[in-house]
mmCIF file of C-alpha atoms in Angstrom:
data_model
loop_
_atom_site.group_PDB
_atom_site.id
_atom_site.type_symbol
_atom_site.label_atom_id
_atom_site.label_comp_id
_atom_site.label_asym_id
_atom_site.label_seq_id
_atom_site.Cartn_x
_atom_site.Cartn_y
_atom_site.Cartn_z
ATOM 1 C CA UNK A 1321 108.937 81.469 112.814
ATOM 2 C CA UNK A 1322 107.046 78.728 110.985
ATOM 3 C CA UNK A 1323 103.919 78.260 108.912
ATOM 4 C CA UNK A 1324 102.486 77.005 111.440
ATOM 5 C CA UNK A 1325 103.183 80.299 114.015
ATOM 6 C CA UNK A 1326 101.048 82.147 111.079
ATOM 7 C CA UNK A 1327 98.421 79.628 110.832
ATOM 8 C CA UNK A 1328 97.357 79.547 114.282
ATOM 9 C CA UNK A 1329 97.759 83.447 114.264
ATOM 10 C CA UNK A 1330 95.292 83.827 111.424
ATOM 11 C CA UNK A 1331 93.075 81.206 112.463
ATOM 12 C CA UNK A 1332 93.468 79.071 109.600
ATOM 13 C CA UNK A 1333 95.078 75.585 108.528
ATOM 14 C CA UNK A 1334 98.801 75.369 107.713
ATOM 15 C CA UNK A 1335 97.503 74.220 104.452
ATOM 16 C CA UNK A 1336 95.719 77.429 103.844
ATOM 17 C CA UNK A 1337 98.516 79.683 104.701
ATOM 18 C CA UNK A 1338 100.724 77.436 102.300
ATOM 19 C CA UNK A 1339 98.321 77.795 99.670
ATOM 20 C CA UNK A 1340 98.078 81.291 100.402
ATOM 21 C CA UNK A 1341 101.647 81.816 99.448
ATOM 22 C CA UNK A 1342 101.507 79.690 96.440
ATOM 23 C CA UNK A 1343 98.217 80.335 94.736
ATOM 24 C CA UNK A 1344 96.571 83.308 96.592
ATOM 25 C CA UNK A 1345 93.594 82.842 93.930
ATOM 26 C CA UNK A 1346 92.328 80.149 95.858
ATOM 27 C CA UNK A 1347 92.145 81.765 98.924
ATOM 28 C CA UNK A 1348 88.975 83.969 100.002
ATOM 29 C CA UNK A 1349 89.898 87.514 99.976
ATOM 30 C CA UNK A 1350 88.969 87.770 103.796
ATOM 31 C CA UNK A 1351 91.389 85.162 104.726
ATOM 32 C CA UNK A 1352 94.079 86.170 102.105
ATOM 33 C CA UNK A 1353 94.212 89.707 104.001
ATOM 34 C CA UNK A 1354 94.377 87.851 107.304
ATOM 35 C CA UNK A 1355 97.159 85.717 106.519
ATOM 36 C CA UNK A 1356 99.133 88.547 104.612
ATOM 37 C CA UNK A 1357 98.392 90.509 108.274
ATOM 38 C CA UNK A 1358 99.907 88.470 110.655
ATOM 39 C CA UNK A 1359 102.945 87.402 108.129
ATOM 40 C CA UNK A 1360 103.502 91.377 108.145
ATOM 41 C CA UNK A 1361 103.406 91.439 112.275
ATOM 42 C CA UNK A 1362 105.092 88.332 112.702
ATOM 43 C CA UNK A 1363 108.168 88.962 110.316
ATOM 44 C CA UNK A 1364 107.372 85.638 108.769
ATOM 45 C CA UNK A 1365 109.358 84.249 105.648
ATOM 46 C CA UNK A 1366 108.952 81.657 103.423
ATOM 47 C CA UNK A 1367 111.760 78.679 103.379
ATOM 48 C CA UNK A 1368 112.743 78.893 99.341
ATOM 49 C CA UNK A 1369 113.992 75.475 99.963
ATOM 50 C CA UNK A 1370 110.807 74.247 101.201
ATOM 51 C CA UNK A 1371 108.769 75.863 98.791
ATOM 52 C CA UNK A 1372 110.824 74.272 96.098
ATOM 53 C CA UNK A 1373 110.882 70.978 97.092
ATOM 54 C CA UNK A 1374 107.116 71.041 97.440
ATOM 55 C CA UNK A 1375 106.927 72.593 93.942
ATOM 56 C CA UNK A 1376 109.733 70.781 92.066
ATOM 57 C CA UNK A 1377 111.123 74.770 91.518
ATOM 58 C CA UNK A 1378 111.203 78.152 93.075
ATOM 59 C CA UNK A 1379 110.175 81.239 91.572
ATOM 60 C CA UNK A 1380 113.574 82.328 90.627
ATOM 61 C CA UNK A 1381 114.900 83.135 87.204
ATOM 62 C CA UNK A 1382 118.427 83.343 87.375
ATOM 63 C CA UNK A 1383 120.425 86.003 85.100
ATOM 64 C CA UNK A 1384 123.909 85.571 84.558
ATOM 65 C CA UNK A 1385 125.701 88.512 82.511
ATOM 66 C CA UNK A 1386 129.898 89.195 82.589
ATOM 67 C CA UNK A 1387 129.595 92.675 83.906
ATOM 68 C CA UNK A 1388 127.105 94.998 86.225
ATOM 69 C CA UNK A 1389 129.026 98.096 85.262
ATOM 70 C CA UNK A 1390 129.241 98.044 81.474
ATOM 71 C CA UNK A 1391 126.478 100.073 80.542
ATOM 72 C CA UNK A 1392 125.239 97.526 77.315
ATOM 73 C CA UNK A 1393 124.223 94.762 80.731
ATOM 74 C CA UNK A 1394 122.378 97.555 82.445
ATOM 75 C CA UNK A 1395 120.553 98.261 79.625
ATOM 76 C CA UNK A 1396 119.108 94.437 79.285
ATOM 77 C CA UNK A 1397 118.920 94.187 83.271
ATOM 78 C CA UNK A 1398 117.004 97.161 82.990
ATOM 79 C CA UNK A 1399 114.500 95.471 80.351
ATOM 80 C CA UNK A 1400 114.612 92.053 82.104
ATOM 81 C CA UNK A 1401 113.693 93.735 85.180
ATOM 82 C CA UNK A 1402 110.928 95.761 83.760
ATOM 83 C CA UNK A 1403 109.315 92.936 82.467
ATOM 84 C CA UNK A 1404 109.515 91.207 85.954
ATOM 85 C CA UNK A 1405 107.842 93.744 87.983
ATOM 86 C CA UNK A 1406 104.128 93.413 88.746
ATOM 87 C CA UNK A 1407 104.811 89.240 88.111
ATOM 88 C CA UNK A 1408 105.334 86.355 90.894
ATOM 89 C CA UNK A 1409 108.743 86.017 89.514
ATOM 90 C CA UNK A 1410 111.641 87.217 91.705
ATOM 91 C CA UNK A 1411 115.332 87.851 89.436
ATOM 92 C CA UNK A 1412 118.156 86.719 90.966
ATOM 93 C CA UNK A 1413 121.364 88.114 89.558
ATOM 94 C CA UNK A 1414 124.874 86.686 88.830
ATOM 95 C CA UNK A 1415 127.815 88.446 87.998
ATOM 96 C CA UNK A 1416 130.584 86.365 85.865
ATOM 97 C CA UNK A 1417 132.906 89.112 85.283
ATOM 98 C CA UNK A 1418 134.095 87.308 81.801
ATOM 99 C CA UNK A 1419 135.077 84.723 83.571
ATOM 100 C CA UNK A 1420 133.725 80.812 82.408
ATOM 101 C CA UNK A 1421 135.132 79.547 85.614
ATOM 102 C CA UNK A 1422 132.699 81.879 87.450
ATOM 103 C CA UNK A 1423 130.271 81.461 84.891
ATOM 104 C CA UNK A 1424 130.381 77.582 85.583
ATOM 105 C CA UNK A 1425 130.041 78.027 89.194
ATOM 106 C CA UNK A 1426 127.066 80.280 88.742
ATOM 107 C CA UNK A 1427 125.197 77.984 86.441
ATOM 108 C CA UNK A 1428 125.975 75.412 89.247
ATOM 109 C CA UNK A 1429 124.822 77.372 92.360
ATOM 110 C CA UNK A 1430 121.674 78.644 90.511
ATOM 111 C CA UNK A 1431 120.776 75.033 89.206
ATOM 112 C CA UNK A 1432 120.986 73.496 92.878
ATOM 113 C CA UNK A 1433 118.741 75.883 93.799
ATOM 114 C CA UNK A 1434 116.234 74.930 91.478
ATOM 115 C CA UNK A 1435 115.361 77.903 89.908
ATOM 116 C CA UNK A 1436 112.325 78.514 86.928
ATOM 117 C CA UNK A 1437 114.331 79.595 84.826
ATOM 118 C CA UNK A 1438 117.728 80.908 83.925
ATOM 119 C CA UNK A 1439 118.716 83.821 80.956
ATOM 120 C CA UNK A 1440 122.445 83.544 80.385
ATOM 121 C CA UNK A 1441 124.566 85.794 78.366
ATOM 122 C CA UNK A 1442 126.548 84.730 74.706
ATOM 123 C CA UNK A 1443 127.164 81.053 73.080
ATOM 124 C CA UNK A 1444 130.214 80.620 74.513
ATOM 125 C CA UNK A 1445 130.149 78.519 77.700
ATOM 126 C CA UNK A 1446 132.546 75.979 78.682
ATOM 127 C CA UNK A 1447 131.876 72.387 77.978
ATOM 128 C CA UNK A 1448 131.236 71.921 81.505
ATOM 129 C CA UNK A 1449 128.308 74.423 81.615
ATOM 130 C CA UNK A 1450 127.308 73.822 78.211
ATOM 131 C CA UNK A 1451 126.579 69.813 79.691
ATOM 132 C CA UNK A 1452 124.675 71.611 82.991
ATOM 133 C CA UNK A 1453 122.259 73.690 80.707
ATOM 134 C CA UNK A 1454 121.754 71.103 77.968
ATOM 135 C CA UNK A 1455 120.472 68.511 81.153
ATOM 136 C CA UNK A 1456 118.759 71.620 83.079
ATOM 137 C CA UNK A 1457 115.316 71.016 84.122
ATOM 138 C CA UNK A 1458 114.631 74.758 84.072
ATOM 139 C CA UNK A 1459 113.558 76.888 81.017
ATOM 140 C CA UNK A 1460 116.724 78.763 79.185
ATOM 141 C CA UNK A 1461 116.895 82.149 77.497
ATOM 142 C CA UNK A 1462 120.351 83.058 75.895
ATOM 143 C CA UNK A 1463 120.948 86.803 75.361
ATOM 144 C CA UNK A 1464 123.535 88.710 73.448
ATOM 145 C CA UNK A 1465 124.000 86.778 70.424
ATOM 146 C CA UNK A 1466 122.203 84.629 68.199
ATOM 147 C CA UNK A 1467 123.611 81.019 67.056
ATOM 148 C CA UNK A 1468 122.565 77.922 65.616
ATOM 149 C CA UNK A 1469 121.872 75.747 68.478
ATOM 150 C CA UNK A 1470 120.185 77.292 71.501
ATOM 151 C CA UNK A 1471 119.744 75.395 74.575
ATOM 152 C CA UNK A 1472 116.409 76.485 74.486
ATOM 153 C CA UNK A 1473 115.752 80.113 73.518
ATOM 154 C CA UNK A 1474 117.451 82.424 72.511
ATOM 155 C CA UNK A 1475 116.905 86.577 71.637
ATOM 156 C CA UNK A 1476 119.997 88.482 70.407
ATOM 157 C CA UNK A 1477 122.134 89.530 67.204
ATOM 158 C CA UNK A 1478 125.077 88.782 64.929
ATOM 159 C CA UNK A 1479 128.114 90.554 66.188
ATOM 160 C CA UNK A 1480 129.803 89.256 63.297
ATOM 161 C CA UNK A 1481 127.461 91.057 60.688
ATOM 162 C CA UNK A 1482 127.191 94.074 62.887
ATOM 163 C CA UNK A 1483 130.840 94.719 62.676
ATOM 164 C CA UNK A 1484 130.718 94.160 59.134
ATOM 165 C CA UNK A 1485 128.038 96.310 58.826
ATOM 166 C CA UNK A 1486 130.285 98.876 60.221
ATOM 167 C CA UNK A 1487 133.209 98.202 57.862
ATOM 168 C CA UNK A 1488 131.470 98.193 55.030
ATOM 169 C CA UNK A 1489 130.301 101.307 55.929
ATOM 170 C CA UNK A 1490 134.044 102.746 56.651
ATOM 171 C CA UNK A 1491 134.842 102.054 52.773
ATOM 172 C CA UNK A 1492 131.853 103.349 51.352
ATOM 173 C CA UNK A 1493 132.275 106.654 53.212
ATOM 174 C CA UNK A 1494 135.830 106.365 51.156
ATOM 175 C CA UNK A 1495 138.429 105.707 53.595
ATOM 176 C CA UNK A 1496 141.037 103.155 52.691
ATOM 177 C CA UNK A 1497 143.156 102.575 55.282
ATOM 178 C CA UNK A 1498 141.433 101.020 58.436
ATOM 179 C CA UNK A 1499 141.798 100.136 61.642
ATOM 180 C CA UNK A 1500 140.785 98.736 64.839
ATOM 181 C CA UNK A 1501 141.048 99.095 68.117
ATOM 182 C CA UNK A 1502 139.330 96.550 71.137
ATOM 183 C CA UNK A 1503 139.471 95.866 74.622
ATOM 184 C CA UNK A 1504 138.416 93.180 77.187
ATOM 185 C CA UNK A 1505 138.702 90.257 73.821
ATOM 186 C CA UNK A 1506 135.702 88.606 75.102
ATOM 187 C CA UNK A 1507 134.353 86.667 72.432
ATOM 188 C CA UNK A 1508 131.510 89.034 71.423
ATOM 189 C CA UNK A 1509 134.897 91.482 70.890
ATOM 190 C CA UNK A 1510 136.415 88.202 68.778
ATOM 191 C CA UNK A 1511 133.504 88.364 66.280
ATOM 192 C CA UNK A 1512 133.372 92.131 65.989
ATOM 193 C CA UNK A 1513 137.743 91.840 64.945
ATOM 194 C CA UNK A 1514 136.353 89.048 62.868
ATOM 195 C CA UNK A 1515 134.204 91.178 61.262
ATOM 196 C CA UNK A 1516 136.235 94.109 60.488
ATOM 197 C CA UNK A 1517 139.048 91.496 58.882
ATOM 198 C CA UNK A 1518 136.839 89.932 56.436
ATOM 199 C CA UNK A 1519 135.512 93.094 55.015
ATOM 200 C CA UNK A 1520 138.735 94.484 54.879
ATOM 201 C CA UNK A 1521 140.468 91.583 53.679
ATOM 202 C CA UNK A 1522 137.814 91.082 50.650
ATOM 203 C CA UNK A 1523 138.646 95.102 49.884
ATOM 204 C CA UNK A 1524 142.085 94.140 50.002
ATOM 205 C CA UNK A 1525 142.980 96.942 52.866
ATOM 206 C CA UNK A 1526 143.744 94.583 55.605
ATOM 207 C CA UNK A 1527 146.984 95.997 57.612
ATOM 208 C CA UNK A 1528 147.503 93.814 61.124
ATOM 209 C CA UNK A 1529 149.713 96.704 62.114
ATOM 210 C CA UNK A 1530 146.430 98.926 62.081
ATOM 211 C CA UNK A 1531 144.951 96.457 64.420
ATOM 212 C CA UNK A 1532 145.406 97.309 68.229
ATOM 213 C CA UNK A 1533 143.739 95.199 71.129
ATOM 214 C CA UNK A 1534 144.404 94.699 74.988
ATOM 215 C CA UNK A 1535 142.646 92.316 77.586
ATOM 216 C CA UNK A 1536 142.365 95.689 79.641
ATOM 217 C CA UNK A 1537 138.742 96.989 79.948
ATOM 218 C CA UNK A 1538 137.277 99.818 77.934
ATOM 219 C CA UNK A 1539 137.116 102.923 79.467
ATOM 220 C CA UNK A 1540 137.258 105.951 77.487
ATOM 221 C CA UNK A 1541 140.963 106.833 78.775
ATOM 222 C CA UNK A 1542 141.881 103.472 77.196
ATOM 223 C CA UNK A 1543 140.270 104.491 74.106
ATOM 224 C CA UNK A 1544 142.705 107.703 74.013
ATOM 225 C CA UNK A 1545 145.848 105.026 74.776
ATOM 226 C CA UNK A 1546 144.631 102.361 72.062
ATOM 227 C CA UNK A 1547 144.322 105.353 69.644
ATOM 228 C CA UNK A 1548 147.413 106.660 70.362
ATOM 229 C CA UNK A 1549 149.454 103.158 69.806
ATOM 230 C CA UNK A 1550 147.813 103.143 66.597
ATOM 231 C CA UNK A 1551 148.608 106.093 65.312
ATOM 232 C CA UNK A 1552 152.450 105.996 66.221
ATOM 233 C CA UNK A 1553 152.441 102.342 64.427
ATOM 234 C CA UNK A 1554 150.311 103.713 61.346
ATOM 235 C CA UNK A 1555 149.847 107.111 61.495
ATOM 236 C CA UNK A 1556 148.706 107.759 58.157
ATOM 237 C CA UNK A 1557 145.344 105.432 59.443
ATOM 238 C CA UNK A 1558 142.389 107.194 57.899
ATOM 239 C CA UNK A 1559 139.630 105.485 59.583
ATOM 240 C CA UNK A 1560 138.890 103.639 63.215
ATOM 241 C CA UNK A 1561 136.254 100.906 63.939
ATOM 242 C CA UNK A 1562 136.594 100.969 68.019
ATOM 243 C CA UNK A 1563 134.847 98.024 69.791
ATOM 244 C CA UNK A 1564 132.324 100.222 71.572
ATOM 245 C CA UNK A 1565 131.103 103.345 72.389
ATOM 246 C CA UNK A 1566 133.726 104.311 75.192
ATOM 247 C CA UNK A 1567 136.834 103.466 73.038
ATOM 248 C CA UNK A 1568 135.148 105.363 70.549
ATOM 249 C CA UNK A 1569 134.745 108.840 72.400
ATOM 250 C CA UNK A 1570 138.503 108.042 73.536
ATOM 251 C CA UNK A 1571 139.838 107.969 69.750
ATOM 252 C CA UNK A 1572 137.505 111.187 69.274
ATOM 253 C CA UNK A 1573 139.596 112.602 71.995
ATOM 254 C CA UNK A 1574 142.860 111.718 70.983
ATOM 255 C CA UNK A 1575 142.387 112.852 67.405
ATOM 256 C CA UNK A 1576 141.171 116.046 68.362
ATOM 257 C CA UNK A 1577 143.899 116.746 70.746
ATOM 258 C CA UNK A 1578 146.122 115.927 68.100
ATOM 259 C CA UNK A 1579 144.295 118.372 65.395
ATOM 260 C CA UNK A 1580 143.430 115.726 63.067
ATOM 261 C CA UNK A 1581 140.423 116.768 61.215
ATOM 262 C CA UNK A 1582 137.097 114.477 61.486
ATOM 263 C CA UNK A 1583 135.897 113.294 59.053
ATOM 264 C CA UNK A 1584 138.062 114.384 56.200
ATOM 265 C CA UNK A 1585 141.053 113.301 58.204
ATOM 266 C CA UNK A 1586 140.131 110.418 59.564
ATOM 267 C CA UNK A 1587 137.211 108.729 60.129
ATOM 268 C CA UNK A 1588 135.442 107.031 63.792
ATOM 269 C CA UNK A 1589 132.989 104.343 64.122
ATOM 270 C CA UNK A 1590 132.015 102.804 67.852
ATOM 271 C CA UNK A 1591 129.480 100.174 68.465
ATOM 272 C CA UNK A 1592 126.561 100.373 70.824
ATOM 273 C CA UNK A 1593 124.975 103.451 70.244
ATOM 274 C CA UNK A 1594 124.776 105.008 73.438
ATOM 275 C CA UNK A 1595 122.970 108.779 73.821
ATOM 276 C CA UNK A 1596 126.445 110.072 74.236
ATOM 277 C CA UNK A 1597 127.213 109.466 70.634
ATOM 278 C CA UNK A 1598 124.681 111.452 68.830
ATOM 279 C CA UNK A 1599 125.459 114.730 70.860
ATOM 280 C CA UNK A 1600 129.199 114.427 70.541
ATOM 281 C CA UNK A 1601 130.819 117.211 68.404
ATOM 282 C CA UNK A 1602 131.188 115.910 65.591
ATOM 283 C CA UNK A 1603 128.065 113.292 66.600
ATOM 284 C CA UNK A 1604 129.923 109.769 66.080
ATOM 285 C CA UNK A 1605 128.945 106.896 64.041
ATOM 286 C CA UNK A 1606 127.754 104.066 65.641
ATOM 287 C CA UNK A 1607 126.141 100.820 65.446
ATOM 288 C CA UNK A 1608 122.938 100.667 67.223
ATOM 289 C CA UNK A 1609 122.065 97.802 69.133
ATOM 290 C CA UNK A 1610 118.615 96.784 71.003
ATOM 291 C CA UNK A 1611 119.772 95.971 74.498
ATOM 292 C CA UNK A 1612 116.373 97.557 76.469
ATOM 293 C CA UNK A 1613 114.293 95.484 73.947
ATOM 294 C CA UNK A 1614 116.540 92.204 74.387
ATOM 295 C CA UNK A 1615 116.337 92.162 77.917
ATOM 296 C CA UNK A 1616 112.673 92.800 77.711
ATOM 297 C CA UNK A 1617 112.275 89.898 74.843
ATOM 298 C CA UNK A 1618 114.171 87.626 76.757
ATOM 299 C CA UNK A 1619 111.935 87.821 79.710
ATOM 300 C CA UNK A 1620 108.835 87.767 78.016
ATOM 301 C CA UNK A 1621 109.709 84.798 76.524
ATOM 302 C CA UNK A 1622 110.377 83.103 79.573
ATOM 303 C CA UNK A 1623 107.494 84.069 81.371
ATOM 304 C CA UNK A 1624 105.732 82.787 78.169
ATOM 305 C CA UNK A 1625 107.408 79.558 78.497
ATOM 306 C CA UNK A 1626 106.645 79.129 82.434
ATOM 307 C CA UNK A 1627 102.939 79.574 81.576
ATOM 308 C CA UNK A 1628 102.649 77.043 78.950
ATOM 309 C CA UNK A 1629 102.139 79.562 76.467
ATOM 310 C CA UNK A 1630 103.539 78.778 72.619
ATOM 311 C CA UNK A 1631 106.785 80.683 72.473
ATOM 312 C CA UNK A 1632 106.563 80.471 68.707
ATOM 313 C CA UNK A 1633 109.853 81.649 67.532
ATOM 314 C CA UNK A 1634 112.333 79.929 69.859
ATOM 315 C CA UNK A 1635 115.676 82.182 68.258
ATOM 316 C CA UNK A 1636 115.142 85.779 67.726
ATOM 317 C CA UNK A 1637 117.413 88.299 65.868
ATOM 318 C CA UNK A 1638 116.837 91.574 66.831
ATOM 319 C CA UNK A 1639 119.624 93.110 64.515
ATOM 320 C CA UNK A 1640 121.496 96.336 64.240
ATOM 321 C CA UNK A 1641 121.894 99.864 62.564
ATOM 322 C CA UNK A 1642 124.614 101.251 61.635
ATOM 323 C CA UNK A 1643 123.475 104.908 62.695
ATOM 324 C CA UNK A 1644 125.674 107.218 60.416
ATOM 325 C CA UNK A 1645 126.955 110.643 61.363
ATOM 326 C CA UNK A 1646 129.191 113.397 61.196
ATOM 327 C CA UNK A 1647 132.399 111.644 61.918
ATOM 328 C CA UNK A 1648 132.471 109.271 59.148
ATOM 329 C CA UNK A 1649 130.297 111.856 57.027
ATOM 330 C CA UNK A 1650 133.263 112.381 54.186
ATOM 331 C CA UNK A 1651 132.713 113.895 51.451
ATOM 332 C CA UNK A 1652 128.814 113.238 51.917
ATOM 333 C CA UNK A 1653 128.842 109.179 51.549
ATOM 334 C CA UNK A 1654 127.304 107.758 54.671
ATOM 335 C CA UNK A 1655 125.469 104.434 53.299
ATOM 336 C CA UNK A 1656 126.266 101.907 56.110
ATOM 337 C CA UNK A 1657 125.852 99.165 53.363
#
């Protein structure tokens, strides 16, 4: 089936069903119905390669994240994809799976395809695709994080600070003995550990034996394990900063199973903020992060962009909160700062 087959259907030029497809505005509204008629009946559909060599792009936007389970990427897809609907623009998802081999080969694949645009998650490519998006033709949008030198755009927040944040917090609520646990060690995970070291290096609490980490994904039975391991290394621990949310509800687990009191005892903080936290018994501290509004952000930005519009503010930090509840509430201190 060809443009042509839908033309000579409709009674109208190839040229008119072409522009039909591309700029329906400029088509009468008797003619538009017509066309969009017989394309129905026929089963007619558009060559993407076509269209984008007669365009220089397709209507594409490419959106690479590391994971479609983790809960934190559904929220932005979610966004992204809200912002999409009612527009021409058609998202086109790729899946890494923290991998920057697979990352490379899905900048690649999207790029030959000549897309509009491309959102791609963190500042950490490879050199390789860092050299494909810095000579991309196609407008960027980098999600996740924030960083000094975007490729183009960029919406996200400090991970670093965040996890500070949280630490900070920890000691103020008047714990003194730390620690950590993370999975996956993807580099977002990197800066968080980063985090939690320099605050509790400055306080001069830093134990690497409280410290506890595994490649493994997070799940909230890994949580229980990563607790566990902790505790047997440093049991008299008084406090845990856990990577995200499910780790989190796993050490909540494991200490109550073990009887330890929370918060007096010791002390839990995830990262994420998912609904699950706040209704929790005791509700758990976490650090709130804007993932629905990044997504969003991100794709208005590069609709923006696509139009011509000014962008204005080409790096946006949406920051955190450190949301503080009952299981770091000791003794009544919750001040995140």
């Amino acid at each position: 089936m060809t443009i042509a087959d839908v033309a000579r259907e409709a009674g109208v030029s190839a040229m008119t069903v072409s522009r039909a497809l591309r700029e329906p505005e400029r088509v009468s509204a008797k003619s538009l119905e017509r066309i969009r008629k017989v394309i129905d009946r026929l089963g007619y559909v558009p060559d993407p390669a076509a269209r984008a060599l007669a365009a220089g792009r397709t209507n594409v936007i490419g959106v690479i994240v590391p994971s479609v389970t983790n809960n934190v990427f559904a929220d932005v897809m979610s966004g992204i994809y809200g912002m999409a609907e009612g527009t021409d623009w058609q998202v086109q998802l790729g899946n890494s799976r923290y991998s920057p081999l697979e990352e490379e080969r899905l900048v690649r694949t999207f790029l030959s395809q000549r897309p509009a645009g491309l959102i791609v998650s963190g500042i950490d490519q490879s050199a390789t695709t860092t050299a494909m998006l810095r000579q991309a033709s196609c407008r960027i949008v980098q999600i996740m994080e924030t960083g000094p030198e975007p490729f183009d755009m960029m919406v996200g927040f400090s991970h670093l600070e965040a996890s500070r944040a949280a630490s900070r917090h920890l000691l103020a609520a008047g714990y003194r003995r730390p620690g950590f646990i993370a999975a996956r060690l993807d580099p977002r995970t990197q800066r968080r550990l980063e985090g939690f070291r320099d605050v509790a290096r400055e306080a001069g609490v830093l134990d690497p034996g409280r410290i506890i980490t595994t490649p493994r994904a997070s799940t909230v039975t890994l949580g229980c394990e990563l607790t566990a391991d902790l505790l047997a290394r440093a049991p008299d621990t008084d406090a845990i900063l856990c990577n995200n949310d499910d780790l989190a509800l796993g050490a909540l687990f494991e200490c109550q199973r073990r009887g330890l009191d929370i918060p007096r005892q010791i002390g839990i903080c995830g990262f994420n903020d998912f609904e699950m936290m706040a209704v929790a018994n005791p509700a758990v501290t976490s650090v709130r992060t804007y993932r629905l509004d990044m997504g969003r952000k991100a794709m208005a930005m590069m609709i923006d962009a696509l139009a011509g519009r000014e962008v204005g503010q080409p790096s946006i930090d949406l920051g955190f909160e450190v949301m503080a509840r009952g299981s770091t509430r000791r003794g009544g201190a919750v001040n995140p700062l």
